[in-house]
Amino acid sequence: MLSIVKGPYLQWPTEHSMTIMWETSDLASSSVDIFLAHRIHSGHQGNYKKPEKRLHSVANEEAALIHGITVEELEPGTLYFYKVYSKNEQGEIEAGPYPLKTAVPRGVPFSFTVTSETGGYSGFDQSEGQINKRIFEQMKRYRPDIALFVGDVVNDGKQYEDWETYFFGPGKEMLLDTPFYSCLGNHENYGSWYYDFFAFAPPQNYYSFDYGDVHFICLDSTDFIKRDSYPNTAGELSTGNEQYDFLVQDLQAASAKWKVVFFHYPPYVSGGYQVEDMRLLCPVMEQYGVDVVFNSHTIVYERSHPLREGKVDMDNGIIYIVAGGAGAMPNWLLPKREWHTSQSLAVPHFVQVVITADDMEIRAIDEEGRLFDRFLLWKDQDGKRRMF
């Protein structure tokens, strides 16, 4: 019988659209219904939203295994519900309704979560995947608007089964209603499944997007640092490289209040697998006012002091956060912290970020839901930043 084997899950939210994806067991057609969210007033029980009338229906009769349908003409920052359908000669199947929320416009608060290494930690994991499951469960408790995954979401990106084992399986409940973005890590292993399962903007291995008051840039550090030259760049991190030029031009054009960059290899970490050649990006990010950089690769949590020109700069520096989240390798840390390290701890974790009109609050939370690091960035109307 026809069945859904991955998803459904949400991709590439904008203020007016959402892409909904899923995979079926056999070739089948696909369609999506979008429903208005009806608010019920239930006295002391509070307010609850449920599907009301069908607003949109989008169909694709072409048979496929991996389905992606983009629904447009939606309202910004609005809660809807969706149902997916697939059909072939073996039968029909549907799933839903599940909630979705479009991207918020500028000036509207939102939150996102960050983690990584759901697959990269697998060779060391003695819990049979329970850490991944707990991390996803904890992130879902915080009801983020979107999620970032900083690479190594699978153990070997060329192995089809890994995508279910390490990512879509343990993350199923969260991914039903939380759009997500990911960058390539070394464990993705240049596998084509990354491009098949995700609907990021071309060329997909690097891209940018706006969400609320944040401009996000995803980079492919595995393209900057090739496998045969790791941990060195072989000249890729300079003008004339297509991705490097994209970064420069994208930052020049960005006008959002906050700028966040994420890529896998960490320029700064007091542990193994620091990739110092990635610091060649720092002058460009400093020039154009990047606030926070998220990395992974070293399976620990670490937050740097604000850094600029290779020194601590509390007013103008970039904060580098290694969110090597879904696992913990304390023996990968150096015996003592380096000069650039503010906080560091090797525990399974994720990072929650809350954005308001003037503030960016960042919290590190472990697999049991315990807060173990927190800081606040604040900007005035002139863009001057302070850290608390």
Short mmCIF file of C-alpha atoms in Angstrom, two decimals:
data_model
loop_
_atom_site.label_atom_id
_atom_site.label_comp_id
_atom_site.label_asym_id
_atom_site.label_seq_id
_atom_site.Cartn_x
_atom_site.Cartn_y
_atom_site.Cartn_z
CA MET A 1 0.00 0.00 0.00
CA LEU A 2 1.04 3.56 -0.62
CA SER A 3 2.51 5.26 2.46
CA ILE A 4 4.35 8.42 3.52
CA VAL A 5 7.90 7.52 4.53
CA LYS A 6 9.24 11.01 5.34
CA GLY A 7 7.40 14.05 6.53
CA PRO A 8 5.48 16.01 5.75
CA TYR A 9 7.84 18.86 6.62
CA LEU A 10 8.11 22.58 5.91
CA GLN A 11 10.67 24.46 3.82
CA TRP A 12 11.54 28.01 2.80
CA PRO A 13 8.91 30.12 4.58
CA THR A 14 8.33 33.64 3.31
CA GLU A 15 5.79 36.22 4.40
CA HIS A 16 3.45 35.00 1.66
CA SER A 17 4.38 31.39 0.90
CA MET A 18 5.48 28.02 2.27
CA THR A 19 6.91 24.91 0.61
CA ILE A 20 5.57 21.61 1.93
CA MET A 21 7.52 18.41 1.27
CA TRP A 22 7.10 14.69 1.87
CA GLU A 23 8.29 11.37 0.47
CA THR A 24 6.05 8.46 -0.52
CA SER A 25 6.85 4.76 -0.72
CA ASP A 26 6.01 4.65 -4.44
CA LEU A 27 5.55 7.07 -7.31
CA ALA A 28 2.40 9.10 -6.75
CA SER A 29 0.72 12.43 -7.42
CA SER A 30 0.65 15.14 -4.76
CA SER A 31 -1.61 17.90 -3.52
CA VAL A 32 -1.87 20.24 -0.55
CA ASP A 33 -4.88 21.91 1.07
CA ILE A 34 -4.46 25.03 3.22
CA PHE A 35 -7.05 25.86 5.86
CA LEU A 36 -7.70 29.05 7.75
CA ALA A 37 -7.06 28.82 11.47
CA HIS A 38 -10.23 29.42 13.45
CA ARG A 39 -9.86 30.76 17.00
CA ILE A 40 -12.10 29.19 19.62
CA HIS A 41 -12.90 31.21 22.74
CA SER A 42 -13.22 28.70 25.54
CA GLY A 43 -13.46 30.78 28.68
CA HIS A 44 -10.97 29.85 31.37
CA GLN A 45 -9.47 27.17 29.11
CA GLY A 46 -7.81 29.87 26.98
CA ASN A 47 -7.80 30.23 23.21
CA TYR A 48 -7.16 27.40 20.81
CA LYS A 49 -6.89 27.42 17.04
CA LYS A 50 -8.15 24.67 14.77
CA PRO A 51 -8.66 24.30 10.99
CA GLU A 52 -11.65 26.13 9.57
CA LYS A 53 -12.54 26.42 5.87
CA ARG A 54 -10.24 25.41 3.02
CA LEU A 55 -8.45 28.44 1.63
CA HIS A 56 -6.09 27.04 -1.04
CA SER A 57 -5.62 23.78 -2.87
CA VAL A 58 -2.51 23.11 -4.98
CA ALA A 59 -1.96 19.89 -6.92
CA ASN A 60 0.74 18.24 -9.01
CA GLU A 61 -0.41 15.27 -11.07
CA GLU A 62 3.14 14.30 -12.08
CA ALA A 63 4.16 11.12 -10.27
CA ALA A 64 7.11 11.46 -7.91
CA LEU A 65 8.67 9.94 -4.79
CA ILE A 66 9.80 13.20 -3.18
CA HIS A 67 7.09 15.83 -3.30
CA GLY A 68 7.41 19.58 -2.92
CA ILE A 69 4.49 21.96 -3.32
CA THR A 70 4.74 25.70 -2.74
CA VAL A 71 1.58 27.43 -1.54
CA GLU A 72 1.40 31.17 -2.18
CA GLU A 73 -0.92 34.11 -1.48
CA LEU A 74 -0.66 33.70 2.30
CA GLU A 75 -0.57 36.47 4.90
CA PRO A 76 2.58 37.36 6.90
CA GLY A 77 3.08 35.90 10.37
CA THR A 78 -0.20 34.00 10.14
CA LEU A 79 -1.13 30.56 11.43
CA TYR A 80 -2.71 28.15 8.94
CA PHE A 81 -3.23 24.40 8.81
CA TYR A 82 -2.25 22.09 5.96
CA LYS A 83 -3.06 18.58 4.73
CA VAL A 84 -1.11 16.60 2.15
CA TYR A 85 -2.43 13.96 -0.24
CA SER A 86 -0.82 11.46 -2.61
CA LYS A 87 -2.48 9.00 -4.97
CA ASN A 88 -1.56 6.24 -7.41
CA GLU A 89 -3.03 2.96 -8.63
CA GLN A 90 -2.22 1.32 -5.29
CA GLY A 91 -4.39 3.73 -3.36
CA GLU A 92 -4.59 7.13 -1.71
CA ILE A 93 -3.06 8.54 1.44
CA GLU A 94 -3.38 11.78 3.36
CA ALA A 95 -1.73 13.36 6.41
CA GLY A 96 -2.77 16.28 8.56
CA PRO A 97 -4.05 18.72 9.42
CA TYR A 98 -0.84 20.21 10.83
CA PRO A 99 -0.14 23.86 11.68
CA LEU A 100 2.14 26.13 9.70
CA LYS A 101 3.06 29.77 10.25
CA THR A 102 4.32 32.12 7.58
CA ALA A 103 7.39 34.29 8.11
CA VAL A 104 6.90 37.36 10.27
CA PRO A 105 7.59 40.81 8.81
CA ARG A 106 10.17 43.22 10.17
CA GLY A 107 9.40 44.59 13.58
CA VAL A 108 7.65 41.43 14.79
CA PRO A 109 9.39 39.26 17.45
CA PHE A 110 10.13 35.61 16.72
CA SER A 111 12.39 32.79 17.89
CA PHE A 112 14.54 30.10 16.36
CA THR A 113 16.59 27.14 17.54
CA VAL A 114 20.01 25.89 16.48
CA THR A 115 21.66 22.48 16.77
CA SER A 116 23.76 20.04 14.72
CA GLU A 117 25.57 16.70 14.72
CA THR A 118 22.45 14.53 14.80
CA GLY A 119 24.41 12.22 12.51
CA GLY A 120 27.99 13.31 13.11
CA TYR A 121 27.86 12.03 16.69
CA SER A 122 26.47 8.63 15.71
CA GLY A 123 29.80 6.81 15.79
CA PHE A 124 30.21 7.75 19.47
CA ASP A 125 26.59 7.49 20.57
CA GLN A 126 25.84 4.71 23.04
CA SER A 127 22.21 5.76 23.47
CA GLU A 128 20.89 4.23 20.22
CA GLY A 129 19.67 7.61 19.00
CA GLN A 130 17.90 8.68 22.20
CA ILE A 131 19.98 11.86 22.44
CA ASN A 132 18.70 12.98 19.03
CA LYS A 133 15.15 12.24 20.06
CA ARG A 134 15.46 14.19 23.31
CA ILE A 135 17.04 17.19 21.60
CA PHE A 136 14.24 17.35 19.04
CA GLU A 137 11.64 16.98 21.80
CA GLN A 138 13.20 19.79 23.81
CA MET A 139 13.36 22.11 20.80
CA LYS A 140 9.71 21.45 20.02
CA ARG A 141 8.78 22.39 23.60
CA TYR A 142 10.09 25.90 22.89
CA ARG A 143 7.87 26.21 19.77
CA PRO A 144 10.41 27.98 17.54
CA ASP A 145 9.29 29.70 14.37
CA ILE A 146 12.22 28.21 12.44
CA ALA A 147 15.24 25.99 13.12
CA LEU A 148 18.85 25.99 11.90
CA PHE A 149 20.95 22.83 11.61
CA VAL A 150 24.67 23.51 11.30
CA GLY A 151 25.67 20.38 9.36
CA ASP A 152 26.35 16.70 10.01
CA VAL A 153 22.65 15.95 10.32
CA VAL A 154 23.46 12.45 9.00
CA ASN A 155 26.39 10.08 9.41
CA ASP A 156 26.95 9.55 5.67
CA GLY A 157 24.95 11.74 3.32
CA LYS A 158 25.32 9.27 0.47
CA GLN A 159 23.44 6.59 2.42
CA TYR A 160 19.70 6.96 1.90
CA GLU A 161 18.82 5.23 5.20
CA ASP A 162 20.83 7.75 7.24
CA TRP A 163 18.44 10.58 6.45
CA GLU A 164 15.61 8.77 8.23
CA THR A 165 17.72 7.28 11.03
CA TYR A 166 19.41 10.46 12.20
CA PHE A 167 17.21 13.32 11.05
CA PHE A 168 13.71 12.81 9.66
CA GLY A 169 12.90 9.95 12.04
CA PRO A 170 13.82 11.50 15.41
CA GLY A 171 12.77 14.96 14.20
CA LYS A 172 9.41 13.99 12.71
CA GLU A 173 7.12 15.68 15.25
CA MET A 174 9.06 18.94 15.27
CA LEU A 175 9.55 19.11 11.50
CA LEU A 176 5.81 18.74 10.87
CA ASP A 177 5.28 22.38 11.86
CA THR A 178 8.73 24.02 12.04
CA PRO A 179 10.44 25.16 8.82
CA PHE A 180 14.16 24.48 8.93
CA TYR A 181 17.42 25.32 7.19
CA SER A 182 20.67 23.40 7.09
CA CYS A 183 24.21 23.79 5.84
CA LEU A 184 26.53 21.10 4.55
CA GLY A 185 28.90 19.38 6.97
CA ASN A 186 31.63 16.90 6.20
CA HIS A 187 29.31 14.01 7.12
CA GLU A 188 26.89 15.00 4.36
CA ASN A 189 29.74 13.64 2.23
CA TYR A 190 28.67 15.56 -0.89
CA GLY A 191 25.61 13.30 -1.12
CA SER A 192 22.85 14.23 -3.56
CA TRP A 193 20.11 13.50 -1.00
CA TYR A 194 20.75 16.92 0.59
CA TYR A 195 19.64 18.53 -2.67
CA ASP A 196 16.71 16.14 -3.10
CA PHE A 197 15.23 16.43 0.39
CA PHE A 198 15.73 20.17 0.99
CA ALA A 199 14.23 23.08 -0.94
CA PHE A 200 16.70 25.86 -0.26
CA ALA A 201 17.37 28.65 -2.75
CA PRO A 202 19.84 27.74 -5.54
CA PRO A 203 22.57 26.65 -5.49
CA GLN A 204 21.32 25.19 -2.14
CA ASN A 205 24.76 24.62 -0.61
CA TYR A 206 24.88 28.37 0.11
CA TYR A 207 22.03 30.87 0.22
CA SER A 208 20.54 33.70 2.27
CA PHE A 209 17.12 34.74 3.49
CA ASP A 210 15.37 37.32 5.65
CA TYR A 211 13.10 36.42 8.53
CA GLY A 212 11.73 39.26 10.62
CA ASP A 213 14.56 41.59 11.62
CA VAL A 214 17.31 39.04 10.87
CA HIS A 215 19.26 38.45 7.68
CA PHE A 216 20.60 34.88 7.63
CA ILE A 217 23.45 33.64 5.44
CA CYS A 218 24.22 29.94 5.04
CA LEU A 219 27.68 29.03 3.70
CA ASP A 220 29.24 25.76 2.59
CA SER A 221 32.53 25.50 4.44
CA THR A 222 33.12 22.04 2.92
CA ASP A 223 33.43 23.80 -0.44
CA PHE A 224 35.83 26.40 0.95
CA ILE A 225 37.88 23.68 2.68
CA LYS A 226 38.06 20.74 0.29
CA ARG A 227 38.44 17.23 1.66
CA ASP A 228 41.83 16.69 0.01
CA SER A 229 43.25 19.94 1.47
CA TYR A 230 41.52 19.96 4.90
CA PRO A 231 42.07 21.92 7.13
CA ASN A 232 43.51 24.37 4.61
CA THR A 233 41.69 26.41 1.99
CA ALA A 234 43.79 25.73 -1.13
CA GLY A 235 43.08 29.34 -2.11
CA GLU A 236 39.27 29.14 -2.09
CA LEU A 237 38.63 31.89 0.48
CA SER A 238 39.31 34.96 -1.62
CA THR A 239 37.84 37.25 -4.26
CA GLY A 240 37.04 35.36 -7.44
CA ASN A 241 35.62 32.36 -5.64
CA GLU A 242 31.90 32.26 -6.43
CA GLN A 243 30.76 31.62 -2.88
CA TYR A 244 33.13 34.19 -1.38
CA ASP A 245 31.86 36.82 -3.83
CA PHE A 246 28.28 35.85 -2.94
CA LEU A 247 29.01 36.50 0.73
CA VAL A 248 30.47 39.93 0.04
CA GLN A 249 27.66 41.02 -2.29
CA ASP A 250 24.95 39.62 -0.05
CA LEU A 251 26.27 41.40 3.04
CA GLN A 252 26.59 44.64 1.07
CA ALA A 253 22.91 44.42 0.14
CA ALA A 254 21.58 43.30 3.53
CA SER A 255 19.56 45.91 5.40
CA ALA A 256 18.12 43.93 8.33
CA LYS A 257 18.92 45.00 11.89
CA TRP A 258 20.63 41.70 12.75
CA LYS A 259 22.97 39.59 10.63
CA VAL A 260 23.55 35.90 11.38
CA VAL A 261 25.89 33.61 9.42
CA PHE A 262 26.07 29.83 9.80
CA PHE A 263 28.49 27.26 8.41
CA HIS A 264 30.00 24.01 9.63
CA TYR A 265 33.76 24.42 10.23
CA PRO A 266 34.50 26.63 13.28
CA PRO A 267 37.05 29.45 13.03
CA TYR A 268 37.26 29.58 16.84
CA VAL A 269 36.88 26.77 19.37
CA SER A 270 39.01 25.67 22.35
CA GLY A 271 39.01 22.11 21.16
CA GLY A 272 39.86 19.71 18.41
CA TYR A 273 38.76 20.38 14.83
CA GLN A 274 39.19 24.14 14.93
CA VAL A 275 39.65 25.21 11.28
CA GLU A 276 41.68 28.38 11.47
CA ASP A 277 41.66 29.05 7.74
CA MET A 278 37.95 29.90 8.08
CA ARG A 279 39.15 33.07 9.83
CA LEU A 280 39.83 34.43 6.34
CA LEU A 281 36.09 35.19 6.27
CA CYS A 282 36.23 37.25 9.46
CA PRO A 283 37.34 40.59 7.95
CA VAL A 284 34.43 40.55 5.50
CA MET A 285 31.92 39.67 8.20
CA GLU A 286 33.38 42.33 10.50
CA GLN A 287 33.26 44.98 7.76
CA TYR A 288 29.56 44.45 7.13
CA GLY A 289 28.38 44.11 10.72
CA VAL A 290 27.69 40.43 11.25
CA ASP A 291 26.51 39.92 14.83
CA VAL A 292 26.63 36.16 15.43
CA VAL A 293 28.19 33.19 13.61
CA PHE A 294 27.00 29.64 14.31
CA ASN A 295 29.34 26.70 13.66
CA SER A 296 29.64 23.02 14.56
CA HIS A 297 32.10 20.20 13.67
CA THR A 298 33.51 20.11 17.22
CA ILE A 299 30.82 18.30 19.18
CA VAL A 300 30.61 20.72 22.13
CA TYR A 301 28.99 24.01 23.04
CA GLU A 302 31.26 27.03 22.99
CA ARG A 303 30.67 30.78 22.89
CA SER A 304 33.42 33.23 22.11
CA HIS A 305 33.96 36.72 23.44
CA PRO A 306 33.01 39.34 20.84
CA LEU A 307 35.95 39.21 18.41
CA ARG A 308 37.25 41.68 15.86
CA GLU A 309 40.62 41.78 14.11
CA GLY A 310 41.78 38.81 16.15
CA LYS A 311 41.13 40.49 19.51
CA VAL A 312 38.33 40.86 22.02
CA ASP A 313 36.15 43.85 21.13
CA MET A 314 33.12 44.10 23.40
CA ASP A 315 31.46 46.85 21.32
CA ASN A 316 32.00 45.73 17.74
CA GLY A 317 33.09 42.09 17.80
CA ILE A 318 31.38 39.06 16.31
CA ILE A 319 30.24 36.31 18.67
CA TYR A 320 31.09 32.80 17.43
CA ILE A 321 28.94 29.99 18.80
CA VAL A 322 29.83 26.34 18.26
CA ALA A 323 26.50 24.53 18.56
CA GLY A 324 27.76 20.96 18.14
CA GLY A 325 24.53 20.00 19.73
CA ALA A 326 23.10 16.53 19.47
CA GLY A 327 25.96 14.80 21.30
CA ALA A 328 28.83 15.55 23.64
CA MET A 329 32.57 14.95 23.31
CA PRO A 330 34.27 16.43 26.41
CA ASN A 331 37.58 14.82 25.45
CA TRP A 332 37.59 16.99 22.33
CA LEU A 333 38.02 20.12 24.47
CA LEU A 334 41.49 21.42 25.22
CA PRO A 335 42.63 21.08 28.84
CA LYS A 336 42.18 24.84 29.30
CA ARG A 337 40.24 27.51 27.44
CA GLU A 338 41.81 29.63 24.73
CA TRP A 339 41.83 33.43 24.98
CA HIS A 340 38.82 33.78 22.71
CA THR A 341 36.50 31.52 24.74
CA SER A 342 33.82 33.02 26.97
CA GLN A 343 31.78 29.92 27.87
CA SER A 344 32.20 26.27 26.96
CA LEU A 345 30.59 22.99 27.97
CA ALA A 346 30.45 19.54 26.37
CA VAL A 347 26.85 18.40 26.81
CA PRO A 348 24.11 17.49 24.32
CA HIS A 349 22.29 20.76 23.70
CA PHE A 350 20.53 23.20 21.43
CA VAL A 351 20.52 26.98 21.29
CA GLN A 352 17.37 29.08 21.48
CA VAL A 353 17.42 32.62 20.06
CA VAL A 354 14.65 35.15 20.74
CA ILE A 355 14.47 38.28 18.57
CA THR A 356 12.56 41.39 19.59
CA ALA A 357 12.61 44.94 18.21
CA ASP A 358 15.93 45.80 19.86
CA ASP A 359 17.19 42.58 21.50
CA MET A 360 18.68 39.23 20.58
CA GLU A 361 18.60 36.85 23.53
CA ILE A 362 20.58 33.62 23.16
CA ARG A 363 20.14 30.66 25.52
CA ALA A 364 21.96 27.32 25.56
CA ILE A 365 19.77 24.45 26.83
CA ASP A 366 20.75 20.84 27.46
CA GLU A 367 18.89 17.66 26.53
CA GLU A 368 17.00 17.70 29.84
CA GLY A 369 15.79 21.26 29.34
CA ARG A 370 18.27 22.92 31.72
CA LEU A 371 19.59 26.39 30.88
CA PHE A 372 23.39 26.57 31.13
CA ASP A 373 24.35 29.74 29.24
CA ARG A 374 22.58 32.98 28.37
CA PHE A 375 23.45 36.41 27.04
CA LEU A 376 21.67 39.39 25.52
CA LEU A 377 22.60 41.67 22.62
CA TRP A 378 20.89 45.03 22.39
CA LYS A 379 20.93 47.65 19.61
CA ASP A 380 19.81 51.26 19.79
CA GLN A 381 18.20 53.19 16.93
CA ASP A 382 21.62 54.08 15.53
CA GLY A 383 22.65 50.44 15.39
CA LYS A 384 25.07 50.69 18.30
CA ARG A 385 25.29 47.31 19.99
CA ARG A 386 25.69 46.38 23.63
CA MET A 387 26.07 42.97 25.26
CA PHE A 388 24.66 41.91 28.64
#
